[in-house]
PDB file of C-alpha atoms in Angstrom:
ATOM      1  CA  UNK D 155       0.148   0.073  -0.036  1.00 94.00           C
ATOM      2  CA  UNK D 156       1.094   3.146  -0.804  1.00 95.00           C
ATOM      3  CA  UNK D 157       1.628   5.693   2.364  1.00 97.00           C
ATOM      4  CA  UNK D 158       1.023   9.200   2.770  1.00 97.00           C
ATOM      5  CA  UNK D 159       3.087  11.055   5.147  1.00 97.00           C
ATOM      6  CA  UNK D 160       1.753  14.636   6.207  1.00 98.00           C
ATOM      7  CA  UNK D 161       3.460  17.448   7.708  1.00 97.00           C
ATOM      8  CA  UNK D 162       3.049  19.162  10.512  1.00 98.00           C
ATOM      9  CA  UNK D 163       0.722  17.085  12.295  1.00 98.00           C
ATOM     10  CA  UNK D 164      -0.545  20.166  14.370  1.00 97.00           C
ATOM     11  CA  UNK D 165      -0.215  23.491  13.448  1.00 97.00           C
ATOM     12  CA  UNK D 166      -1.145  26.777  15.079  1.00 97.00           C
ATOM     13  CA  UNK D 167      -1.648  30.063  13.282  1.00 97.00           C
ATOM     14  CA  UNK D 168      -3.759  33.491  13.555  1.00 96.00           C
ATOM     15  CA  UNK D 169      -6.007  34.839  10.703  1.00 96.00           C
ATOM     16  CA  UNK D 170      -4.750  36.400   8.040  1.00 97.00           C
ATOM     17  CA  UNK D 171      -1.328  34.291   8.188  1.00 97.00           C
ATOM     18  CA  UNK D 172      -0.207  32.159   4.793  1.00 98.00           C
ATOM     19  CA  UNK D 173      -0.478  28.330   6.249  1.00 98.00           C
ATOM     20  CA  UNK D 174       1.242  25.369   3.928  1.00 98.00           C
ATOM     21  CA  UNK D 175       0.908  21.491   4.730  1.00 98.00           C
ATOM     22  CA  UNK D 176       2.694  19.269   2.987  1.00 98.00           C
ATOM     23  CA  UNK D 177       2.242  15.606   2.096  1.00 98.00           C
ATOM     24  CA  UNK D 178       4.891  13.089   0.835  1.00 98.00           C
ATOM     25  CA  UNK D 179       3.631   9.790  -0.636  1.00 96.00           C
ATOM     26  CA  UNK D 180       6.091   6.601  -0.024  1.00 95.00           C
ATOM     27  CA  UNK D 181       6.361   6.003  -4.215  1.00 95.00           C
ATOM     28  CA  UNK D 182       5.238   7.693  -6.926  1.00 94.00           C
ATOM     29  CA  UNK D 183       1.678   8.715  -7.367  1.00 95.00           C
ATOM     30  CA  UNK D 184       1.833  10.913 -10.769  1.00 95.00           C
ATOM     31  CA  UNK D 185      -0.322  14.077  -9.441  1.00 95.00           C
ATOM     32  CA  UNK D 186      -3.219  11.766  -8.201  1.00 96.00           C
ATOM     33  CA  UNK D 187      -3.323  13.628  -4.905  1.00 97.00           C
ATOM     34  CA  UNK D 188      -6.707  15.114  -3.226  1.00 98.00           C
ATOM     35  CA  UNK D 189      -6.477  17.744  -0.359  1.00 98.00           C
ATOM     36  CA  UNK D 190     -10.006  17.645   2.207  1.00 98.00           C
ATOM     37  CA  UNK D 191     -11.097  19.842   4.958  1.00 98.00           C
ATOM     38  CA  UNK D 192     -13.058  18.631   7.903  1.00 98.00           C
ATOM     39  CA  UNK D 193     -14.593  20.244  10.429  1.00 98.00           C
ATOM     40  CA  UNK D 194     -15.542  18.307  13.882  1.00 97.00           C
ATOM     41  CA  UNK D 195     -18.712  16.424  13.828  1.00 97.00           C
ATOM     42  CA  UNK D 196     -18.640  16.736   9.917  1.00 98.00           C
ATOM     43  CA  UNK D 197     -18.094  14.785   6.602  1.00 98.00           C
ATOM     44  CA  UNK D 198     -14.836  16.043   5.083  1.00 98.00           C
ATOM     45  CA  UNK D 199     -15.128  18.231   1.911  1.00 98.00           C
ATOM     46  CA  UNK D 200     -12.972  18.213  -0.981  1.00 98.00           C
ATOM     47  CA  UNK D 201     -10.566  21.230  -1.560  1.00 98.00           C
ATOM     48  CA  UNK D 202      -8.073  20.111  -4.326  1.00 98.00           C
ATOM     49  CA  UNK D 203      -8.123  17.311  -6.596  1.00 97.00           C
ATOM     50  CA  UNK D 204      -5.366  16.025  -8.976  1.00 96.00           C
ATOM     51  CA  UNK D 205      -2.547  18.021  -6.886  1.00 97.00           C
ATOM     52  CA  UNK D 206      -3.666  21.671  -8.146  1.00 98.00           C
ATOM     53  CA  UNK D 207      -7.353  21.651  -9.490  1.00 98.00           C
ATOM     54  CA  UNK D 208      -9.537  23.816  -7.152  1.00 98.00           C
ATOM     55  CA  UNK D 209     -13.087  22.201  -6.605  1.00 98.00           C
ATOM     56  CA  UNK D 210     -16.206  24.135  -7.374  1.00 97.00           C
ATOM     57  CA  UNK D 211     -17.172  26.530  -4.750  1.00 97.00           C
ATOM     58  CA  UNK D 212     -13.975  26.553  -2.507  1.00 98.00           C
ATOM     59  CA  UNK D 213     -12.476  29.948  -2.207  1.00 98.00           C
ATOM     60  CA  UNK D 214      -9.580  30.869  -4.173  1.00 98.00           C
ATOM     61  CA  UNK D 215      -7.435  31.482  -1.286  1.00 98.00           C
ATOM     62  CA  UNK D 216      -6.825  27.550  -1.189  1.00 98.00           C
ATOM     63  CA  UNK D 217      -4.434  25.995  -3.551  1.00 98.00           C
ATOM     64  CA  UNK D 218      -2.046  22.837  -4.261  1.00 98.00           C
ATOM     65  CA  UNK D 219       0.944  22.213  -5.862  1.00 98.00           C
ATOM     66  CA  UNK D 220       3.710  19.680  -6.210  1.00 96.00           C
ATOM     67  CA  UNK D 221       7.397  19.751  -6.483  1.00 92.00           C
ATOM     68  CA  UNK D 222       8.983  16.620  -6.577  1.00 88.00           C
ATOM     69  CA  UNK D 223       7.739  14.084  -4.352  1.00 88.00           C
ATOM     70  CA  UNK D 224       6.148  16.601  -2.259  1.00 94.00           C
ATOM     71  CA  UNK D 225       2.524  18.025  -2.238  1.00 98.00           C
ATOM     72  CA  UNK D 226       1.627  21.194  -0.881  1.00 98.00           C
ATOM     73  CA  UNK D 227      -1.703  22.790   0.459  1.00 98.00           C
ATOM     74  CA  UNK D 228      -1.333  26.384   0.708  1.00 98.00           C
ATOM     75  CA  UNK D 229      -3.795  29.065   2.453  1.00 98.00           C
ATOM     76  CA  UNK D 230      -3.033  32.160   1.612  1.00 97.00           C
ATOM     77  CA  UNK D 231      -4.715  34.374   3.982  1.00 96.00           C
ATOM     78  CA  UNK D 232      -6.141  32.374   7.000  1.00 97.00           C
ATOM     79  CA  UNK D 233      -9.673  32.947   7.484  1.00 97.00           C
ATOM     80  CA  UNK D 234     -11.761  31.690  11.198  1.00 95.00           C
ATOM     81  CA  UNK D 235     -13.424  29.150   8.872  1.00 96.00           C
ATOM     82  CA  UNK D 236     -10.398  27.720   7.693  1.00 97.00           C
ATOM     83  CA  UNK D 237      -9.384  26.056  11.379  1.00 93.00           C
ATOM     84  CA  UNK D 238     -10.140  22.740  10.891  1.00 98.00           C
ATOM     85  CA  UNK D 239      -8.200  19.402  10.483  1.00 98.00           C
ATOM     86  CA  UNK D 240      -6.817  18.882   6.473  1.00 98.00           C
ATOM     87  CA  UNK D 241      -6.371  15.327   5.237  1.00 98.00           C
ATOM     88  CA  UNK D 242      -4.277  14.513   1.753  1.00 98.00           C
ATOM     89  CA  UNK D 243      -5.447  11.412  -0.383  1.00 98.00           C
ATOM     90  CA  UNK D 244      -3.814   9.508  -3.197  1.00 97.00           C
ATOM     91  CA  UNK D 245      -6.247   7.824  -5.918  1.00 97.00           C
ATOM     92  CA  UNK D 246      -3.332   6.576  -7.690  1.00 95.00           C
ATOM     93  CA  UNK D 247      -3.486   3.082  -6.858  1.00 94.00           C
ATOM     94  CA  UNK D 248      -5.845   0.716  -4.844  1.00 92.00           C
ATOM     95  CA  UNK D 249      -6.453   0.526  -2.019  1.00 95.00           C
ATOM     96  CA  UNK D 250      -6.733   4.779  -2.022  1.00 96.00           C
ATOM     97  CA  UNK D 251      -4.857   5.859   1.117  1.00 97.00           C
ATOM     98  CA  UNK D 252      -5.296   9.114   3.356  1.00 98.00           C
ATOM     99  CA  UNK D 253      -2.376  11.122   5.150  1.00 98.00           C
ATOM    100  CA  UNK D 254      -2.923  11.153   8.796  1.00 98.00           C
ATOM    101  CA  UNK D 255      -4.105  14.416   9.006  1.00 98.00           C
ATOM    102  CA  UNK D 256      -3.024  17.878   9.912  1.00 98.00           C
ATOM    103  CA  UNK D 257      -5.011  19.946  12.692  1.00 98.00           C
ATOM    104  CA  UNK D 258      -5.228  23.541  12.196  1.00 98.00           C
ATOM    105  CA  UNK D 259      -5.740  25.640  15.309  1.00 96.00           C
ATOM    106  CA  UNK D 260      -5.958  29.072  16.348  1.00 89.00           C
ATOM    107  CA  UNK D 261      -3.075  31.004  17.942  1.00 89.00           C
TER     108      UNK D 261
ATOM    109  CA  UNK T  11     -29.461  19.061  -4.921  1.00 95.00           C
ATOM    110  CA  UNK T  12     -26.382  16.394  -5.113  1.00 96.00           C
ATOM    111  CA  UNK T  13     -26.945  14.635  -1.811  1.00 98.00           C
ATOM    112  CA  UNK T  14     -25.938  11.185  -0.422  1.00 98.00           C
ATOM    113  CA  UNK T  15     -27.697  10.108   2.813  1.00 98.00           C
ATOM    114  CA  UNK T  16     -27.022   6.824   4.870  1.00 98.00           C
ATOM    115  CA  UNK T  17     -28.921   4.938   6.930  1.00 98.00           C
ATOM    116  CA  UNK T  18     -28.179   1.597   9.084  1.00 98.00           C
ATOM    117  CA  UNK T  19     -25.542   2.446  11.600  1.00 97.00           C
ATOM    118  CA  UNK T  20     -26.234   1.463  15.170  1.00 97.00           C
ATOM    119  CA  UNK T  21     -25.037  -1.295  17.845  1.00 98.00           C
ATOM    120  CA  UNK T  22     -24.231  -4.786  16.776  1.00 98.00           C
ATOM    121  CA  UNK T  23     -22.288  -7.394  18.943  1.00 98.00           C
ATOM    122  CA  UNK T  24     -19.057  -8.872  17.751  1.00 98.00           C
ATOM    123  CA  UNK T  25     -19.020 -11.053  15.269  1.00 98.00           C
ATOM    124  CA  UNK T  26     -22.219  -9.606  13.930  1.00 98.00           C
ATOM    125  CA  UNK T  27     -22.932  -8.144  10.759  1.00 98.00           C
ATOM    126  CA  UNK T  28     -24.846  -5.211   9.520  1.00 98.00           C
ATOM    127  CA  UNK T  29     -25.760  -3.652   6.564  1.00 98.00           C
ATOM    128  CA  UNK T  30     -25.264   0.097   5.297  1.00 98.00           C
ATOM    129  CA  UNK T  31     -27.295   1.966   2.875  1.00 98.00           C
ATOM    130  CA  UNK T  32     -26.446   5.392   0.704  1.00 98.00           C
ATOM    131  CA  UNK T  33     -29.600   6.578  -0.983  1.00 98.00           C
ATOM    132  CA  UNK T  34     -28.243   8.801  -3.559  1.00 98.00           C
ATOM    133  CA  UNK T  35     -30.120  12.289  -5.383  1.00 98.00           C
ATOM    134  CA  UNK T  36     -29.352  14.585  -7.546  1.00 98.00           C
ATOM    135  CA  UNK T  37     -27.156  13.019 -10.093  1.00 97.00           C
ATOM    136  CA  UNK T  38     -27.002  10.473 -12.625  1.00 97.00           C
ATOM    137  CA  UNK T  39     -26.284   7.769 -10.019  1.00 96.00           C
ATOM    138  CA  UNK T  40     -24.999   4.630 -12.500  1.00 96.00           C
ATOM    139  CA  UNK T  41     -22.346   6.283 -14.248  1.00 95.00           C
ATOM    140  CA  UNK T  42     -20.370   7.356 -10.833  1.00 96.00           C
ATOM    141  CA  UNK T  43     -18.159   5.387  -8.826  1.00 96.00           C
ATOM    142  CA  UNK T  44     -19.389   5.016  -5.076  1.00 97.00           C
ATOM    143  CA  UNK T  45     -17.001   4.630  -1.791  1.00 97.00           C
ATOM    144  CA  UNK T  46     -17.220   4.104   1.758  1.00 98.00           C
ATOM    145  CA  UNK T  47     -14.422   5.893   4.068  1.00 98.00           C
ATOM    146  CA  UNK T  48     -14.729   5.086   7.977  1.00 98.00           C
ATOM    147  CA  UNK T  49     -13.591   7.162  10.815  1.00 98.00           C
ATOM    148  CA  UNK T  50     -12.607   5.800  14.210  1.00 98.00           C
ATOM    149  CA  UNK T  51     -13.401   8.100  16.988  1.00 97.00           C
ATOM    150  CA  UNK T  52     -10.767  10.516  17.191  1.00 97.00           C
ATOM    151  CA  UNK T  53      -8.918   8.827  14.622  1.00 98.00           C
ATOM    152  CA  UNK T  54      -8.215   9.811  11.052  1.00 98.00           C
ATOM    153  CA  UNK T  55     -10.225   8.982   7.868  1.00 98.00           C
ATOM    154  CA  UNK T  56     -10.031   5.296   6.771  1.00 98.00           C
ATOM    155  CA  UNK T  57     -10.489   4.070   3.105  1.00 98.00           C
ATOM    156  CA  UNK T  58     -13.090   1.137   3.298  1.00 98.00           C
ATOM    157  CA  UNK T  59     -14.097  -0.040  -0.646  1.00 97.00           C
ATOM    158  CA  UNK T  60     -15.400   1.570  -3.654  1.00 96.00           C
ATOM    159  CA  UNK T  61     -17.400   0.603  -6.538  1.00 96.00           C
ATOM    160  CA  UNK T  62     -17.537   1.220  -9.838  1.00 94.00           C
ATOM    161  CA  UNK T  63     -20.596   2.524 -12.090  1.00 92.00           C
ATOM    162  CA  UNK T  64     -20.720  -0.717 -13.831  1.00 90.00           C
ATOM    163  CA  UNK T  65     -19.913  -2.877 -10.386  1.00 92.00           C
ATOM    164  CA  UNK T  66     -16.300  -3.589 -10.314  1.00 94.00           C
ATOM    165  CA  UNK T  67     -15.393  -3.580  -6.150  1.00 96.00           C
ATOM    166  CA  UNK T  68     -11.848  -3.109  -4.610  1.00 95.00           C
ATOM    167  CA  UNK T  69     -11.483  -3.190  -1.065  1.00 96.00           C
ATOM    168  CA  UNK T  70      -9.141  -2.524   1.731  1.00 96.00           C
ATOM    169  CA  UNK T  71      -7.065  -5.130   2.865  1.00 96.00           C
ATOM    170  CA  UNK T  72      -8.849  -4.467   6.762  1.00 97.00           C
ATOM    171  CA  UNK T  73     -12.213  -5.452   5.328  1.00 98.00           C
ATOM    172  CA  UNK T  74     -11.534  -8.139   2.184  1.00 98.00           C
ATOM    173  CA  UNK T  75     -13.351 -10.946   2.767  1.00 98.00           C
ATOM    174  CA  UNK T  76     -15.739  -9.494   5.155  1.00 98.00           C
ATOM    175  CA  UNK T  77     -17.028  -6.648   3.701  1.00 98.00           C
ATOM    176  CA  UNK T  78     -19.065  -6.641   0.702  1.00 98.00           C
ATOM    177  CA  UNK T  79     -20.038  -3.381  -1.645  1.00 98.00           C
ATOM    178  CA  UNK T  80     -22.514  -3.496  -4.030  1.00 98.00           C
ATOM    179  CA  UNK T  81     -25.203  -1.269  -5.509  1.00 97.00           C
ATOM    180  CA  UNK T  82     -28.297  -1.281  -7.099  1.00 97.00           C
ATOM    181  CA  UNK T  83     -28.827   1.284  -9.939  1.00 96.00           C
ATOM    182  CA  UNK T  84     -32.359   1.177 -10.052  1.00 97.00           C
ATOM    183  CA  UNK T  85     -32.765   2.219  -6.467  1.00 98.00           C
ATOM    184  CA  UNK T  86     -29.805   4.644  -6.854  1.00 98.00           C
ATOM    185  CA  UNK T  87     -28.720   3.423  -3.437  1.00 98.00           C
ATOM    186  CA  UNK T  88     -25.189   1.741  -2.777  1.00 98.00           C
ATOM    187  CA  UNK T  89     -24.586  -0.493   0.135  1.00 98.00           C
ATOM    188  CA  UNK T  90     -22.024  -2.175   2.462  1.00 98.00           C
ATOM    189  CA  UNK T  91     -22.678  -5.445   3.826  1.00 98.00           C
ATOM    190  CA  UNK T  92     -20.663  -6.012   7.036  1.00 98.00           C
ATOM    191  CA  UNK T  93     -20.011  -9.444   8.440  1.00 98.00           C
ATOM    192  CA  UNK T  94     -17.887 -10.474  11.260  1.00 98.00           C
ATOM    193  CA  UNK T  95     -17.634  -7.252  12.984  1.00 98.00           C
ATOM    194  CA  UNK T  96     -14.911  -6.549  15.665  1.00 98.00           C
ATOM    195  CA  UNK T  97     -14.297  -3.409  17.919  1.00 98.00           C
ATOM    196  CA  UNK T  98     -11.829  -2.348  15.519  1.00 98.00           C
ATOM    197  CA  UNK T  99     -14.732  -1.609  13.036  1.00 98.00           C
ATOM    198  CA  UNK T 100     -16.237   0.999  15.605  1.00 98.00           C
ATOM    199  CA  UNK T 101     -16.425   4.089  13.332  1.00 98.00           C
ATOM    200  CA  UNK T 102     -18.546   6.606  11.777  1.00 98.00           C
ATOM    201  CA  UNK T 103     -19.029   5.184   8.008  1.00 98.00           C
ATOM    202  CA  UNK T 104     -19.312   8.053   5.062  1.00 98.00           C
ATOM    203  CA  UNK T 105     -20.422   7.211   1.595  1.00 98.00           C
ATOM    204  CA  UNK T 106     -18.724   9.039  -1.318  1.00 98.00           C
ATOM    205  CA  UNK T 107     -18.924   9.731  -4.913  1.00 98.00           C
ATOM    206  CA  UNK T 108     -16.485   9.526  -7.360  1.00 97.00           C
ATOM    207  CA  UNK T 109     -16.142  12.972  -8.815  1.00 95.00           C
ATOM    208  CA  UNK T 110     -15.237  11.993 -12.445  1.00 85.00           C
ATOM    209  CA  UNK T 111     -15.630   9.190 -14.515  1.00 80.00           C
ATOM    210  CA  UNK T 112     -12.076   7.958 -14.700  1.00 74.00           C
ATOM    211  CA  UNK T 113      -9.982   5.753 -12.284  1.00 74.00           C
ATOM    212  CA  UNK T 114      -8.172   8.121 -10.332  1.00 84.00           C
ATOM    213  CA  UNK T 115     -10.724  10.889  -9.081  1.00 94.00           C
ATOM    214  CA  UNK T 116     -11.309  12.231  -5.464  1.00 97.00           C
ATOM    215  CA  UNK T 117     -14.785  12.041  -3.810  1.00 98.00           C
ATOM    216  CA  UNK T 118     -16.854  15.134  -4.095  1.00 97.00           C
ATOM    217  CA  UNK T 119     -19.604  14.608  -2.426  1.00 98.00           C
ATOM    218  CA  UNK T 120     -20.125  13.121   0.947  1.00 98.00           C
ATOM    219  CA  UNK T 121     -22.769  11.903   3.020  1.00 98.00           C
ATOM    220  CA  UNK T 122     -23.792  12.826   6.639  1.00 98.00           C
ATOM    221  CA  UNK T 123     -22.346   9.497   8.082  1.00 98.00           C
ATOM    222  CA  UNK T 124     -23.634   6.743   9.887  1.00 98.00           C
ATOM    223  CA  UNK T 125     -22.260   5.341  13.449  1.00 98.00           C
ATOM    224  CA  UNK T 126     -21.141   1.963  13.698  1.00 98.00           C
ATOM    225  CA  UNK T 127     -20.782   0.846  17.127  1.00 98.00           C
ATOM    226  CA  UNK T 128     -19.237  -2.793  17.732  1.00 98.00           C
ATOM    227  CA  UNK T 129     -19.813  -3.835  21.454  1.00 97.00           C
ATOM    228  CA  UNK T 130     -21.269  -6.750  23.488  1.00 96.00           C
TER     229      UNK T 130
END
């Protein structure tokens, strides 16, 4: 199975900050990497698919990129509603696997 | 409105069985793959199984041979039959729709989740 490693596991930031979360796969996954946001008690919400495509309805402050084996989710200017847990997911091969999550907290 | 509504969760004894249902609406159900993802209390997301529009299936190793995913396109419903349940299967189970028609796409629509608790 492909292992997905996210960093950091948790992060404290302030409203207006620029934040980056990184995900690395244990083997090549092309660009089949997706990002989700999950708030407590709610289902995950798709933010970014195939590494850098913004899902419809998602604010443009969210972006995704890839450099070598590292995939990055960037939030350009944190808003109060962005404090949540973020997960990466590879859909390159079965079984689909998720990263362990990054909890984004208010500083 | 595109919507997924899960049902069938509850308390089940170890070794028992449970069937989850996910009713879809607002899109052409038969042409999209569907999946199940679970989340144990306080833990991360854990892929369970997926089924293509044509009925091809894939499973996580942890559930292979115990769980079966299937669909009824006439009812716009996908199911997860879970057998030989253990405490490690305790989780919120989410149904999700695959975004596109390719083989590598994300889950773009999720249900609200249904809780399965395996305990005596």
